Amino acid sequence: MSKIAVVFWSGTGNTEAIANAVAKGAKDKGAEVDILTPSEFSADAVDNYDAIAFGCPAMGAEELEDTEFEPMFSAVKEKLSGKKVALFGSYGWGDGEWMRTWEEDTKGTGAELVAEGLIINEAPDDDGLAQSEALGAALV
């Protein structure tokens, strides 16, 4: 059985809804899933999981949330080489630049991105939730 971590930060609940759907998709494929906030996850925890989904909305000038999520992600990056990883988040403006930058940064760690980063404008609709579940399933 695969063990998956879904680690996310959400300011409005939109990214949390995506995180829950990602977790459901992984669970439906038989994985054991832990849903965690950035304060509950660290570099020491990376080796406990077969795959990790990271979720963060676009903030400011299309960047990762910088007080909780980005410091945690920077701390775990060195441990991601060879790890199956998925990225997701919501946005309310812009064109997804934060996700493209985040994908490149993650690829640079040697992580194996299981799919293109999933971005959803505002709250996920039924299609967005289905895409989120499919992303979770891709991690298993």
PDB file of C-alpha atoms in Angstrom, residues 82-128:
ATOM      1  CA  GLY A  82      13.491  10.569  -6.830  1.00  0.00           C
ATOM      2  CA  LYS A  83      10.217  11.176  -4.936  1.00  0.00           C
ATOM      3  CA  LYS A  84       6.868  11.153  -6.750  1.00  0.00           C
ATOM      4  CA  VAL A  85       5.395  14.645  -6.356  1.00  0.00           C
ATOM      5  CA  ALA A  86       2.230  16.467  -7.414  1.00  0.00           C
ATOM      6  CA  LEU A  87       1.631  20.226  -7.212  1.00  0.00           C
ATOM      7  CA  PHE A  88      -1.726  22.007  -6.977  1.00  0.00           C
ATOM      8  CA  GLY A  89      -3.289  25.292  -5.982  1.00  0.00           C
ATOM      9  CA  SER A  90      -5.934  27.898  -6.576  1.00  0.00           C
ATOM     10  CA  TYR A  91      -5.595  31.396  -7.941  1.00  0.00           C
ATOM     11  CA  GLY A  92      -7.755  34.463  -8.424  1.00  0.00           C
ATOM     12  CA  TRP A  93      -5.693  36.482 -10.890  1.00  0.00           C
ATOM     13  CA  GLY A  94      -2.767  36.111 -13.245  1.00  0.00           C
ATOM     14  CA  ASP A  95      -2.106  33.255 -15.638  1.00  0.00           C
ATOM     15  CA  GLY A  96      -0.504  30.552 -13.517  1.00  0.00           C
ATOM     16  CA  GLU A  97       3.042  31.896 -13.511  1.00  0.00           C
ATOM     17  CA  TRP A  98       3.481  30.829  -9.874  1.00  0.00           C
ATOM     18  CA  MET A  99       2.788  27.220 -10.824  1.00  0.00           C
ATOM     19  CA  ARG A 100       5.186  27.250 -13.781  1.00  0.00           C
ATOM     20  CA  THR A 101       7.920  28.668 -11.544  1.00  0.00           C
ATOM     21  CA  TRP A 102       7.117  26.143  -8.809  1.00  0.00           C
ATOM     22  CA  GLU A 103       7.194  23.246 -11.302  1.00  0.00           C
ATOM     23  CA  GLU A 104      10.631  24.277 -12.580  1.00  0.00           C
ATOM     24  CA  ASP A 105      11.903  24.651  -9.023  1.00  0.00           C
ATOM     25  CA  THR A 106      10.554  21.198  -8.123  1.00  0.00           C
ATOM     26  CA  LYS A 107      11.980  19.552 -11.251  1.00  0.00           C
ATOM     27  CA  GLY A 108      15.340  21.008 -10.269  1.00  0.00           C
ATOM     28  CA  THR A 109      15.271  18.953  -7.060  1.00  0.00           C
ATOM     29  CA  GLY A 110      15.175  15.694  -9.022  1.00  0.00           C
ATOM     30  CA  ALA A 111      11.596  14.975  -7.951  1.00  0.00           C
ATOM     31  CA  GLU A 112       9.370  13.032 -10.349  1.00  0.00           C
ATOM     32  CA  LEU A 113       6.327  15.198 -11.152  1.00  0.00           C
ATOM     33  CA  VAL A 114       3.477  12.757 -11.783  1.00  0.00           C
ATOM     34  CA  ALA A 115       1.456  15.333 -13.748  1.00  0.00           C
ATOM     35  CA  GLU A 116       1.414  18.954 -14.776  1.00  0.00           C
ATOM     36  CA  GLY A 117       0.674  21.238 -11.824  1.00  0.00           C
ATOM     37  CA  LEU A 118      -3.068  21.599 -11.267  1.00  0.00           C
ATOM     38  CA  ILE A 119      -4.322  25.162 -11.020  1.00  0.00           C
ATOM     39  CA  ILE A 120      -7.958  26.029 -10.381  1.00  0.00           C
ATOM     40  CA  ASN A 121      -9.424  29.508 -10.566  1.00  0.00           C
ATOM     41  CA  GLU A 122     -11.096  30.315  -7.235  1.00  0.00           C
ATOM     42  CA  ALA A 123     -13.175  27.454  -5.730  1.00  0.00           C
ATOM     43  CA  PRO A 124     -13.099  24.111  -7.542  1.00  0.00           C
ATOM     44  CA  ASP A 125     -16.273  23.161  -9.420  1.00  0.00           C
ATOM     45  CA  ASP A 126     -17.238  19.541 -10.141  1.00  0.00           C
ATOM     46  CA  ASP A 127     -14.714  19.349 -12.998  1.00  0.00           C
ATOM     47  CA  GLY A 128     -11.987  20.821 -10.796  1.00  0.00           C
TER      48      GLY A 128
END
